[in-house]
PDB file of C-alpha atoms in Angstrom:
ATOM      1  CA  MET A 231      -0.351  -0.357  -0.114  1.00  0.00           C
ATOM      2  CA  GLY A 232       1.367   3.123  -0.948  1.00  0.00           C
ATOM      3  CA  THR A 233       0.488   6.069   0.353  1.00  0.00           C
ATOM      4  CA  TRP A 234       1.854   9.884   0.306  1.00  0.00           C
ATOM      5  CA  SER A 235      -1.044  12.147   1.794  1.00  0.00           C
ATOM      6  CA  SER A 236      -4.111  11.414   4.524  1.00  0.00           C
ATOM      7  CA  GLU A 237      -6.714  11.947   1.616  1.00  0.00           C
ATOM      8  CA  ILE A 238      -9.081   9.627   0.809  1.00  0.00           C
ATOM      9  CA  PHE A 239      -6.773   9.436  -2.414  1.00  0.00           C
ATOM     10  CA  GLY A 240      -3.923   9.945  -0.669  1.00  0.00           C
ATOM     11  CA  ASN A 241      -2.731   6.066  -1.626  1.00  0.00           C
ATOM     12  CA  ASP A 242      -2.410   3.489  -4.566  1.00  0.00           C
ATOM     13  CA  THR A 243      -5.043   1.614  -3.487  1.00  0.00           C
ATOM     14  CA  SER A 244      -7.697   4.326  -3.401  1.00  0.00           C
ATOM     15  CA  CYS A 245      -5.856   5.170  -6.634  1.00  0.00           C
ATOM     16  CA  GLU A 246      -6.433   1.410  -8.762  1.00  0.00           C
ATOM     17  CA  VAL A 247     -10.061   1.177  -7.325  1.00  0.00           C
ATOM     18  CA  GLN A 248     -11.204   3.627  -8.667  1.00  0.00           C
ATOM     19  CA  GLU A 249      -9.896   4.130 -11.634  1.00  0.00           C
ATOM     20  CA  TYR A 250     -10.978   0.361 -12.497  1.00  0.00           C
ATOM     21  CA  PHE A 251     -14.480   1.475 -11.658  1.00  0.00           C
ATOM     22  CA  TYR A 252     -14.931   4.849 -13.749  1.00  0.00           C
ATOM     23  CA  GLU A 253     -13.067   2.036 -16.446  1.00  0.00           C
ATOM     24  CA  LYS A 254     -15.930  -0.487 -16.245  1.00  0.00           C
ATOM     25  CA  TYR A 255     -18.898   1.881 -15.859  1.00  0.00           C
ATOM     26  CA  ASN A 256     -17.207   4.192 -19.407  1.00  0.00           C
ATOM     27  CA  SER A 257     -18.232   0.654 -21.287  1.00  0.00           C
ATOM     28  CA  GLY A 258     -21.595   1.120 -19.629  1.00  0.00           C
ATOM     29  CA  LEU A 259     -21.783  -1.715 -16.954  1.00  0.00           C
ATOM     30  CA  GLU A 260     -23.386  -1.087 -13.794  1.00  0.00           C
ATOM     31  CA  PRO A 261     -22.750   0.062 -10.248  1.00  0.00           C
ATOM     32  CA  ASP A 262     -23.741  -3.341  -8.643  1.00  0.00           C
ATOM     33  CA  ASN A 263     -21.558  -5.549 -11.761  1.00  0.00           C
ATOM     34  CA  ILE A 264     -19.264  -3.495 -11.288  1.00  0.00           C
ATOM     35  CA  LEU A 265     -19.286  -3.713  -6.898  1.00  0.00           C
ATOM     36  CA  LYS A 266     -18.985  -7.497  -7.496  1.00  0.00           C
ATOM     37  CA  LEU A 267     -15.847  -7.496  -9.592  1.00  0.00           C
ATOM     38  CA  ILE A 268     -14.210  -5.064  -7.568  1.00  0.00           C
ATOM     39  CA  GLU A 269     -15.195  -6.972  -5.013  1.00  0.00           C
ATOM     40  CA  ASN A 270     -13.358 -10.326  -6.817  1.00  0.00           C
ATOM     41  CA  LYS A 271     -10.431  -8.497  -7.969  1.00  0.00           C
ATOM     42  CA  PHE A 272      -9.184  -6.977  -4.500  1.00  0.00           C
ATOM     43  CA  LYS A 273      -9.998  -9.441  -3.176  1.00  0.00           C
ATOM     44  CA  SER A 274      -6.468  -9.772  -1.446  1.00  0.00           C
ATOM     45  CA  SER A 275      -7.249  -6.215  -0.383  1.00  0.00           C
ATOM     46  CA  LEU A 276     -10.123  -7.391   1.373  1.00  0.00           C
ATOM     47  CA  GLN A 277      -8.970  -9.850   3.290  1.00  0.00           C
ATOM     48  CA  ASP A 278      -5.660  -7.015   4.248  1.00  0.00           C
ATOM     49  CA  PHE A 279      -7.059  -5.724   7.755  1.00  0.00           C
ATOM     50  CA  GLU A 280      -4.304  -2.600   6.604  1.00  0.00           C
ATOM     51  CA  ASP A 281      -5.969  -2.032   2.881  1.00  0.00           C
ATOM     52  CA  LYS A 282      -9.393  -3.171   3.461  1.00  0.00           C
ATOM     53  CA  ASN A 283     -10.837   0.708   3.589  1.00  0.00           C
ATOM     54  CA  ASN A 284      -9.226   2.192   1.299  1.00  0.00           C
ATOM     55  CA  VAL A 285     -10.531  -0.281  -0.909  1.00  0.00           C
ATOM     56  CA  LEU A 286     -14.380   0.397   0.666  1.00  0.00           C
ATOM     57  CA  PHE A 287     -13.761   4.614   0.889  1.00  0.00           C
ATOM     58  CA  ALA A 288     -12.760   4.558  -2.825  1.00  0.00           C
ATOM     59  CA  LEU A 289     -15.847   2.197  -3.969  1.00  0.00           C
ATOM     60  CA  GLY A 290     -17.880   4.391  -1.775  1.00  0.00           C
ATOM     61  CA  PHE A 291     -17.334   7.810  -3.449  1.00  0.00           C
ATOM     62  CA  CYS A 292     -17.339   6.338  -6.901  1.00  0.00           C
ATOM     63  CA  LEU A 293     -21.126   4.753  -5.867  1.00  0.00           C
ATOM     64  CA  TRP A 294     -22.632   7.412  -4.543  1.00  0.00           C
ATOM     65  CA  GLU A 295     -20.988   9.820  -7.563  1.00  0.00           C
ATOM     66  CA  THR A 296     -22.583   6.974  -9.564  1.00  0.00           C
ATOM     67  CA  SER A 297     -25.711   6.980  -7.883  1.00  0.00           C
ATOM     68  CA  GLY A 298     -25.029   3.035  -6.865  1.00  0.00           C
ATOM     69  CA  LEU A 299     -24.938   3.247  -2.231  1.00  0.00           C
ATOM     70  CA  GLN A 300     -26.358   0.697  -0.962  1.00  0.00           C
ATOM     71  CA  LYS A 301     -27.779   1.909   2.630  1.00  0.00           C
ATOM     72  CA  LEU A 302     -25.814  -1.561   4.033  1.00  0.00           C
ATOM     73  CA  LYS A 303     -22.326   0.209   2.198  1.00  0.00           C
ATOM     74  CA  LEU A 304     -22.863   3.145   3.530  1.00  0.00           C
ATOM     75  CA  LYS A 305     -23.471   1.510   6.568  1.00  0.00           C
ATOM     76  CA  GLU A 306     -20.911  -0.357   7.168  1.00  0.00           C
ATOM     77  CA  ILE A 307     -18.329   2.942   6.522  1.00  0.00           C
ATOM     78  CA  ALA A 308     -20.165   5.222   8.726  1.00  0.00           C
ATOM     79  CA  SER A 309     -19.368   1.872  11.244  1.00  0.00           C
ATOM     80  CA  ILE A 310     -15.813   2.258  10.486  1.00  0.00           C
ATOM     81  CA  ILE A 311     -14.813   6.029  10.238  1.00  0.00           C
ATOM     82  CA  GLU A 312     -17.265   6.880  14.183  1.00  0.00           C
ATOM     83  CA  GLU A 313     -15.431   3.913  15.849  1.00  0.00           C
ATOM     84  CA  GLY A 314     -12.171   5.369  14.212  1.00  0.00           C
ATOM     85  CA  GLU A 315     -10.719   1.977  12.900  1.00  0.00           C
ATOM     86  CA  ASP A 316      -9.161   3.526   9.796  1.00  0.00           C
ATOM     87  CA  LEU A 317      -6.805   6.302  12.130  1.00  0.00           C
ATOM     88  CA  LYS A 318      -6.133   2.721  14.530  1.00  0.00           C
ATOM     89  CA  ILE A 319      -4.891   1.000  11.544  1.00  0.00           C
ATOM     90  CA  LEU A 320      -3.145   4.316  10.413  1.00  0.00           C
ATOM     91  CA  LYS A 321      -1.787   4.810  13.719  1.00  0.00           C
ATOM     92  CA  ASN A 322       0.003   1.423  14.195  1.00  0.00           C
ATOM     93  CA  LEU A 323       1.502   1.174  10.992  1.00  0.00           C
ATOM     94  CA  GLY A 324       3.258   4.188  12.041  1.00  0.00           C
ATOM     95  CA  ALA A 325       1.373   7.914  11.192  1.00  0.00           C
ATOM     96  CA  THR A 326       2.285  11.201  13.216  1.00  0.00           C
ATOM     97  CA  GLU A 327       0.098  12.905  15.007  1.00  0.00           C
ATOM     98  CA  GLN A 328      -0.310  15.420  12.137  1.00  0.00           C
ATOM     99  CA  PHE A 329      -1.730  12.968   9.704  1.00  0.00           C
ATOM    100  CA  LEU A 330      -3.719  11.412  12.159  1.00  0.00           C
ATOM    101  CA  ILE A 331      -5.782  14.797  12.715  1.00  0.00           C
ATOM    102  CA  ASP A 332      -6.116  15.957   9.059  1.00  0.00           C
ATOM    103  CA  ARG A 333      -6.980  12.294   8.357  1.00  0.00           C
ATOM    104  CA  GLN A 334      -9.928  11.871  10.314  1.00  0.00           C
ATOM    105  CA  LYS A 335     -11.473  15.947   8.541  1.00  0.00           C
ATOM    106  CA  TYR A 336     -11.235  14.169   5.396  1.00  0.00           C
ATOM    107  CA  LEU A 337     -13.184  11.108   6.886  1.00  0.00           C
ATOM    108  CA  THR A 338     -15.816  13.707   8.879  1.00  0.00           C
ATOM    109  CA  LYS A 339     -16.733  15.383   4.981  1.00  0.00           C
ATOM    110  CA  PHE A 340     -15.882  12.888   3.542  1.00  0.00           C
ATOM    111  CA  TYR A 341     -18.765  11.116   5.054  1.00  0.00           C
ATOM    112  CA  ASN A 342     -20.892  14.202   4.781  1.00  0.00           C
ATOM    113  CA  LYS A 343     -20.513  13.846   1.169  1.00  0.00           C
ATOM    114  CA  ILE A 344     -21.901  10.474   0.484  1.00  0.00           C
ATOM    115  CA  SER A 345     -24.210  10.167   3.316  1.00  0.00           C
ATOM    116  CA  VAL A 346     -25.882  12.955   1.227  1.00  0.00           C
ATOM    117  CA  GLU A 347     -27.946  10.767  -1.943  1.00  0.00           C
ATOM    118  CA  LYS A 348     -26.893  12.489  -4.572  1.00  0.00           C
ATOM    119  CA  SER A 349     -29.480  13.564  -7.446  1.00  0.00           C
ATOM    120  CA  ASN A 350     -27.134  12.344 -10.722  1.00  0.00           C
ATOM    121  CA  ALA A 351     -25.480   9.974 -11.781  1.00  0.00           C
ATOM    122  CA  LYS A 352     -21.825  11.104 -12.716  1.00  0.00           C
ATOM    123  CA  LYS A 353     -21.917  11.228 -16.869  1.00  0.00           C
ATOM    124  CA  ARG A 354     -20.714   8.119 -18.970  1.00  0.00           C
ATOM    125  CA  LYS A 355     -17.625   9.114 -20.671  1.00  0.00           C
ATOM    126  CA  LYS A 356     -17.032   7.551 -24.633  1.00  0.00           C
ATOM    127  CA  PRO A 357     -14.524   5.256 -23.528  1.00  0.00           C
ATOM    128  CA  PRO A 358     -11.108   6.516 -25.580  1.00  0.00           C
ATOM    129  CA  ILE A 359     -10.181   3.710 -29.004  1.00  0.00           C
ATOM    130  CA  GLU A 360      -6.875   1.525 -27.981  1.00  0.00           C
ATOM    131  CA  ILE A 361      -3.770   1.929 -29.807  1.00  0.00           C
ATOM    132  CA  LYS A 362      -1.319  -0.949 -31.214  1.00  0.00           C
ATOM    133  CA  THR A 363       2.357  -0.746 -31.305  1.00  0.00           C
ATOM    134  CA  ASN A 364       4.882  -2.321 -30.854  1.00  0.00           C
ATOM    135  CA  ILE A 365       6.905  -0.555 -28.683  1.00  0.00           C
ATOM    136  CA  LYS A 366       4.325  -2.059 -24.755  1.00  0.00           C
ATOM    137  CA  THR A 367       5.365  -3.154 -21.515  1.00  0.00           C
ATOM    138  CA  GLY A 368       8.239  -5.321 -22.116  1.00  0.00           C
ATOM    139  CA  SER A 369      10.727  -3.942 -25.138  1.00  0.00           C
ATOM    140  CA  CYS A 370      13.786  -2.979 -24.803  1.00  0.00           C
ATOM    141  CA  LEU A 371      15.053  -0.295 -27.344  1.00  0.00           C
ATOM    142  CA  SER A 372      17.905   0.806 -27.824  1.00  0.00           C
ATOM    143  CA  PHE A 373      18.674   4.113 -28.663  1.00  0.00           C
ATOM    144  CA  GLU A 374      22.314   6.307 -30.137  1.00  0.00           C
ATOM    145  CA  TYR A 375      23.701   8.708 -26.903  1.00  0.00           C
ATOM    146  CA  SER A 376      25.150  12.242 -29.181  1.00  0.00           C
ATOM    147  CA  LYS A 377      29.046  10.894 -28.355  1.00  0.00           C
ATOM    148  CA  GLY A 378      28.522   7.937 -30.562  1.00  0.00           C
ATOM    149  CA  LEU A 379      27.387   5.568 -28.219  1.00  0.00           C
ATOM    150  CA  TYR A 380      24.274   3.257 -27.840  1.00  0.00           C
ATOM    151  CA  GLY A 381      23.050   2.717 -24.620  1.00  0.00           C
ATOM    152  CA  GLY A 382      19.584   0.982 -24.067  1.00  0.00           C
ATOM    153  CA  ILE A 383      16.286   0.975 -21.848  1.00  0.00           C
ATOM    154  CA  ILE A 384      13.065  -0.784 -21.590  1.00  0.00           C
ATOM    155  CA  VAL A 385       9.705  -0.610 -21.016  1.00  0.00           C
ATOM    156  CA  ILE A 386       7.789  -1.306 -17.344  1.00  0.00           C
ATOM    157  CA  ASP A 387       4.797  -0.555 -17.994  1.00  0.00           C
ATOM    158  CA  SER A 388       2.792   1.132 -21.102  1.00  0.00           C
ATOM    159  CA  GLU A 389      -0.927   2.732 -22.301  1.00  0.00           C
ATOM    160  CA  TYR A 390      -1.780   3.534 -25.922  1.00  0.00           C
ATOM    161  CA  TYR A 391      -4.967   5.256 -26.731  1.00  0.00           C
ATOM    162  CA  ASN A 392      -6.095   7.621 -29.163  1.00  0.00           C
ATOM    163  CA  ASN A 393      -6.135  10.714 -27.392  1.00  0.00           C
ATOM    164  CA  ARG A 394      -3.629   9.216 -24.616  1.00  0.00           C
ATOM    165  CA  GLY A 395      -0.814   7.376 -23.844  1.00  0.00           C
ATOM    166  CA  GLN A 396       2.414   6.901 -23.015  1.00  0.00           C
ATOM    167  CA  LEU A 397       5.601   4.511 -21.769  1.00  0.00           C
ATOM    168  CA  ARG A 398       7.511   4.668 -18.475  1.00  0.00           C
ATOM    169  CA  PHE A 399      11.174   2.941 -18.702  1.00  0.00           C
ATOM    170  CA  ALA A 400      14.135   2.232 -17.083  1.00  0.00           C
ATOM    171  CA  VAL A 401      17.332   2.510 -18.293  1.00  0.00           C
ATOM    172  CA  THR A 402      20.111   0.008 -18.292  1.00  0.00           C
ATOM    173  CA  ASN A 403      23.603   0.435 -17.916  1.00  0.00           C
ATOM    174  CA  ILE A 404      24.231  -0.658 -21.301  1.00  0.00           C
ATOM    175  CA  GLU A 405      26.505   1.606 -23.159  1.00  0.00           C
ATOM    176  CA  GLN A 406      28.679   0.134 -26.181  1.00  0.00           C
ATOM    177  CA  LYS A 407      29.670   0.993 -29.326  1.00  0.00           C
ATOM    178  CA  GLU A 408      28.225  -1.677 -30.984  1.00  0.00           C
ATOM    179  CA  LYS A 409      24.573  -1.650 -31.522  1.00  0.00           C
ATOM    180  CA  PRO A 410      22.709  -3.434 -29.024  1.00  0.00           C
ATOM    181  CA  ASP A 411      20.935  -6.594 -30.093  1.00  0.00           C
ATOM    182  CA  PHE A 412      18.330  -8.713 -27.219  1.00  0.00           C
ATOM    183  CA  ASN A 413      21.667 -10.884 -25.665  1.00  0.00           C
ATOM    184  CA  THR A 414      22.739  -6.691 -24.512  1.00  0.00           C
ATOM    185  CA  PHE A 415      19.433  -6.724 -23.101  1.00  0.00           C
ATOM    186  CA  LEU A 416      19.525  -9.811 -21.741  1.00  0.00           C
ATOM    187  CA  LYS A 417      23.273  -9.688 -19.799  1.00  0.00           C
ATOM    188  CA  ALA A 418      22.568  -5.945 -19.338  1.00  0.00           C
ATOM    189  CA  LYS A 419      21.150  -4.195 -15.320  1.00  0.00           C
ATOM    190  CA  LEU A 420      18.517  -1.727 -14.384  1.00  0.00           C
ATOM    191  CA  LYS A 421      20.092   1.225 -13.464  1.00  0.00           C
ATOM    192  CA  SER A 422      18.371   3.467 -10.092  1.00  0.00           C
ATOM    193  CA  PHE A 423      16.656   0.383  -8.420  1.00  0.00           C
ATOM    194  CA  SER A 424      16.399  -0.209  -5.423  1.00  0.00           C
ATOM    195  CA  TRP A 425      13.718  -2.511  -2.761  1.00  0.00           C
ATOM    196  CA  GLU A 426      10.935  -1.660  -0.305  1.00  0.00           C
ATOM    197  CA  ILE A 427       8.044  -3.111   1.060  1.00  0.00           C
ATOM    198  CA  VAL A 428       4.459  -3.608   0.754  1.00  0.00           C
ATOM    199  CA  TYR A 429       1.482  -3.602   1.978  1.00  0.00           C
ATOM    200  CA  GLY A 430      -2.471  -4.409   0.790  1.00  0.00           C
ATOM    201  CA  GLN A 431      -3.561  -5.131  -3.194  1.00  0.00           C
ATOM    202  CA  ALA A 432       0.711  -3.940  -4.404  1.00  0.00           C
ATOM    203  CA  TYR A 433       1.728  -7.205  -1.554  1.00  0.00           C
ATOM    204  CA  ARG A 434       0.367  -9.640  -4.376  1.00  0.00           C
ATOM    205  CA  LYS A 435       3.353  -8.507  -6.736  1.00  0.00           C
ATOM    206  CA  VAL A 436       5.938  -9.027  -3.986  1.00  0.00           C
ATOM    207  CA  VAL A 437       8.729 -11.052  -4.107  1.00  0.00           C
ATOM    208  CA  PHE A 438      11.936 -11.686  -1.474  1.00  0.00           C
ATOM    209  CA  ASP A 439      11.757 -11.139   1.805  1.00  0.00           C
ATOM    210  CA  ASP A 440       8.579  -9.316   1.872  1.00  0.00           C
ATOM    211  CA  LYS A 441       9.536  -6.593   0.136  1.00  0.00           C
ATOM    212  CA  THR A 442       9.866  -5.676  -3.723  1.00  0.00           C
ATOM    213  CA  ALA A 443      11.781  -4.164  -6.485  1.00  0.00           C
ATOM    214  CA  ARG A 444      11.472  -0.032  -7.020  1.00  0.00           C
ATOM    215  CA  ILE A 445      12.796   1.278 -10.021  1.00  0.00           C
ATOM    216  CA  TRP A 446      13.357   4.829 -11.177  1.00  0.00           C
ATOM    217  CA  THR A 447      10.787   5.205 -14.180  1.00  0.00           C
ATOM    218  CA  TYR A 448      10.756   7.947 -15.849  1.00  0.00           C
ATOM    219  CA  PRO A 449       8.167   8.659 -18.654  1.00  0.00           C
ATOM    220  CA  LEU A 450       6.868  10.145 -22.804  1.00  0.00           C
ATOM    221  CA  SER A 451       3.522  10.603 -23.103  1.00  0.00           C
ATOM    222  CA  TYR A 452       0.889  12.678 -26.186  1.00  0.00           C
ATOM    223  CA  SER A 453      -1.803  14.065 -24.451  1.00  0.00           C
ATOM    224  CA  LYS A 454      -3.931  15.152 -27.501  1.00  0.00           C
ATOM    225  CA  SER A 455      -5.465  13.317 -30.739  1.00  0.00           C
ATOM    226  CA  LYS A 456      -3.003  15.370 -33.050  1.00  0.00           C
ATOM    227  CA  GLU A 457       0.148  14.764 -30.890  1.00  0.00           C
ATOM    228  CA  ARG A 458       0.101  10.611 -31.280  1.00  0.00           C
ATOM    229  CA  GLU A 459       0.807  10.236 -35.263  1.00  0.00           C
ATOM    230  CA  GLN A 460       3.871  11.902 -34.364  1.00  0.00           C
ATOM    231  CA  TYR A 461       4.754  10.343 -31.293  1.00  0.00           C
ATOM    232  CA  PHE A 462       4.761   6.803 -32.694  1.00  0.00           C
ATOM    233  CA  SER A 463       6.523   8.321 -35.678  1.00  0.00           C
ATOM    234  CA  PHE A 464       9.224   9.870 -33.463  1.00  0.00           C
ATOM    235  CA  ASN A 465       9.686   6.777 -30.967  1.00  0.00           C
ATOM    236  CA  ASN A 466       9.898   4.129 -34.345  1.00  0.00           C
ATOM    237  CA  THR A 467      12.955   7.148 -35.457  1.00  0.00           C
ATOM    238  CA  PHE A 468      14.389   7.086 -32.225  1.00  0.00           C
ATOM    239  CA  PHE A 469      14.270   4.391 -30.609  1.00  0.00           C
ATOM    240  CA  ASN A 470      15.074   0.799 -32.043  1.00  0.00           C
ATOM    241  CA  ASN A 471      12.617  -2.805 -30.652  1.00  0.00           C
ATOM    242  CA  CYS A 472      15.376  -5.163 -30.292  1.00  0.00           C
ATOM    243  CA  GLY A 473      13.302  -7.742 -28.512  1.00  0.00           C
ATOM    244  CA  GLN A 474       9.758  -8.825 -25.447  1.00  0.00           C
ATOM    245  CA  LEU A 475      10.736  -8.955 -22.181  1.00  0.00           C
ATOM    246  CA  SER A 476       7.716 -10.514 -20.493  1.00  0.00           C
ATOM    247  CA  THR A 477       6.993 -11.465 -17.036  1.00  0.00           C
ATOM    248  CA  PHE A 478       9.385 -10.022 -15.404  1.00  0.00           C
ATOM    249  CA  THR A 479       9.332  -6.314 -15.438  1.00  0.00           C
ATOM    250  CA  GLN A 480       4.659  -6.975 -13.655  1.00  0.00           C
ATOM    251  CA  CYS A 481       6.501  -7.335 -10.844  1.00  0.00           C
ATOM    252  CA  LEU A 482       8.889  -3.879 -10.993  1.00  0.00           C
ATOM    253  CA  LEU A 483       6.196  -0.963  -9.244  1.00  0.00           C
ATOM    254  CA  GLY A 484       7.445   2.356 -11.169  1.00  0.00           C
ATOM    255  CA  THR A 485       7.254   5.521  -9.630  1.00  0.00           C
ATOM    256  CA  SER A 486       8.553   8.578 -11.666  1.00  0.00           C
ATOM    257  CA  GLY A 487      11.246  10.063 -10.875  1.00  0.00           C
ATOM    258  CA  ILE A 488      12.624  13.240 -13.420  1.00  0.00           C
ATOM    259  CA  LYS A 489       9.932  13.947 -15.984  1.00  0.00           C
ATOM    260  CA  VAL A 490      11.379  14.001 -19.492  1.00  0.00           C
ATOM    261  CA  GLU A 491       8.452  15.666 -21.771  1.00  0.00           C
ATOM    262  CA  TYR A 492       7.918  15.135 -24.783  1.00  0.00           C
ATOM    263  CA  LYS A 493       8.177  17.710 -27.237  1.00  0.00           C
ATOM    264  CA  LYS A 494       6.364  18.728 -30.690  1.00  0.00           C
ATOM    265  CA  GLU A 495       9.927  19.750 -31.755  1.00  0.00           C
ATOM    266  CA  TYR A 496      11.342  17.035 -33.863  1.00  0.00           C
ATOM    267  CA  ILE A 497      15.090  17.881 -33.147  1.00  0.00           C
ATOM    268  CA  ASP A 498      14.133  19.861 -29.447  1.00  0.00           C
ATOM    269  CA  PHE A 499      12.820  16.400 -27.998  1.00  0.00           C
ATOM    270  CA  LYS A 500      16.442  14.071 -28.931  1.00  0.00           C
ATOM    271  CA  LYS A 501      17.657  16.731 -27.912  1.00  0.00           C
ATOM    272  CA  SER A 502      15.613  17.021 -24.736  1.00  0.00           C
ATOM    273  CA  LEU A 503      15.702  13.243 -24.517  1.00  0.00           C
ATOM    274  CA  THR A 504      19.385  13.170 -25.187  1.00  0.00           C
ATOM    275  CA  GLU A 505      20.474  14.900 -22.826  1.00  0.00           C
ATOM    276  CA  GLU A 506      18.460  13.216 -19.738  1.00  0.00           C
ATOM    277  CA  LEU A 507      19.442   9.761 -20.639  1.00  0.00           C
ATOM    278  CA  LEU A 508      22.931  10.631 -20.509  1.00  0.00           C
ATOM    279  CA  TYR A 509      22.527  12.323 -16.895  1.00  0.00           C
ATOM    280  CA  LEU A 510      20.606   9.776 -15.570  1.00  0.00           C
ATOM    281  CA  LYS A 511      22.978   7.338 -16.372  1.00  0.00           C
ATOM    282  CA  ASN A 512      26.285   9.829 -14.833  1.00  0.00           C
ATOM    283  CA  ILE A 513      23.811   9.838 -11.272  1.00  0.00           C
ATOM    284  CA  ASP A 514      26.428   8.342  -9.002  1.00  0.00           C
ATOM    285  CA  ASP A 515      23.877   8.011  -6.030  1.00  0.00           C
ATOM    286  CA  GLU A 516      25.497   5.243  -2.990  1.00  0.00           C
ATOM    287  CA  ASN A 517      21.977   3.914  -2.917  1.00  0.00           C
ATOM    288  CA  ILE A 518      21.565   3.051  -6.077  1.00  0.00           C
ATOM    289  CA  GLU A 519      22.037  -0.870  -6.847  1.00  0.00           C
ATOM    290  CA  SER A 520      22.099  -3.281 -10.499  1.00  0.00           C
ATOM    291  CA  TYR A 521      19.767  -5.292 -11.244  1.00  0.00           C
ATOM    292  CA  SER A 522      21.700  -8.675 -12.088  1.00  0.00           C
ATOM    293  CA  ASN A 523      20.914 -11.495 -14.784  1.00  0.00           C
ATOM    294  CA  GLU A 524      20.040 -13.341 -12.496  1.00  0.00           C
ATOM    295  CA  ARG A 525      18.102 -12.054 -10.081  1.00  0.00           C
ATOM    296  CA  ILE A 526      15.240 -11.281 -13.631  1.00  0.00           C
ATOM    297  CA  GLU A 527      15.991 -14.998 -13.609  1.00  0.00           C
ATOM    298  CA  LYS A 528      14.903 -15.452 -10.253  1.00  0.00           C
ATOM    299  CA  LEU A 529      12.093 -13.142 -10.313  1.00  0.00           C
ATOM    300  CA  ASN A 530      10.320 -15.147 -12.903  1.00  0.00           C
ATOM    301  CA  GLU A 531      10.642 -18.225 -11.129  1.00  0.00           C
ATOM    302  CA  ILE A 532       8.920 -16.846  -8.012  1.00  0.00           C
ATOM    303  CA  LEU A 533       6.849 -14.278 -10.991  1.00  0.00           C
ATOM    304  CA  ASN A 534       5.450 -17.771 -11.626  1.00  0.00           C
ATOM    305  CA  LYS A 535       5.157 -19.312  -8.628  1.00  0.00           C
ATOM    306  CA  GLN A 536       3.107 -17.005  -7.612  1.00  0.00           C
ATOM    307  CA  PRO A 537      -1.463 -17.364  -8.248  1.00  0.00           C
ATOM    308  CA  LYS A 538      -1.982 -15.452 -12.111  1.00  0.00           C
ATOM    309  CA  ALA A 539      -2.886 -10.919 -10.163  1.00  0.00           C
ATOM    310  CA  ASP A 540      -4.946  -9.302 -12.488  1.00  0.00           C
ATOM    311  CA  ILE A 541      -3.537  -6.821 -13.414  1.00  0.00           C
TER     312      ILE A 541
END
């Protein structure tokens, strides 16, 4: 469970629930049907006392917005807030006194809002059209540095639609005169890597000793339909797709570090990206660990033994 604020949607799980809910809502499903899907998809979080409330609060808000909040579900949320259950859990997890004070304010505001029935359900949005491309999660992409050397990045996750899209990549230690191939990536190591303890929904991706890999990732995105064609055209020109990694990227919980802006002008963006990659390559941080090929194989082995997660 990644938590960054005391707000209702200030954690990973609540945001995942909200995103999934509206994905299904905008596709035409009714709130009651979505409720059943979420109870199944987030079953592990609902069974985890530390993460359960994050699912219930997010679900309660989404059901309220779509005029589907049942009295029984509202009563369950009210009981959690009134008995201070959520605050006790957060206190045991190490929350500060100020965090708990702020959380109580947000919980009160949240309950006051959803306890008054919404007159009109939130309007459904037309679902975006998904775009298929050969650069996707697991893609090993090589490129040429301005100094004439070749480097490599790995796409940790990606999503592309007609009106928006992005990929997030992790930097490898590849730096050589010859063009990399897929075998080069299999022998490479990821940079800016560390282990972190995770809870709740994210726990389904845990790999070693209750910890999971945290890789610093960097986004390349477009936010308008008219930018899409240029986005794909540039990526296909700047990068060479050397092959596809499969399983291990699913267990890497990427977090956006230094943002790489996607420039509209081809030359400007190429210069920006090259400078950014050179900077990342030269970072000297004693906390940075490398990700060896042996560990990748170990992650694959463990991941394949785990029940498949719906991610």
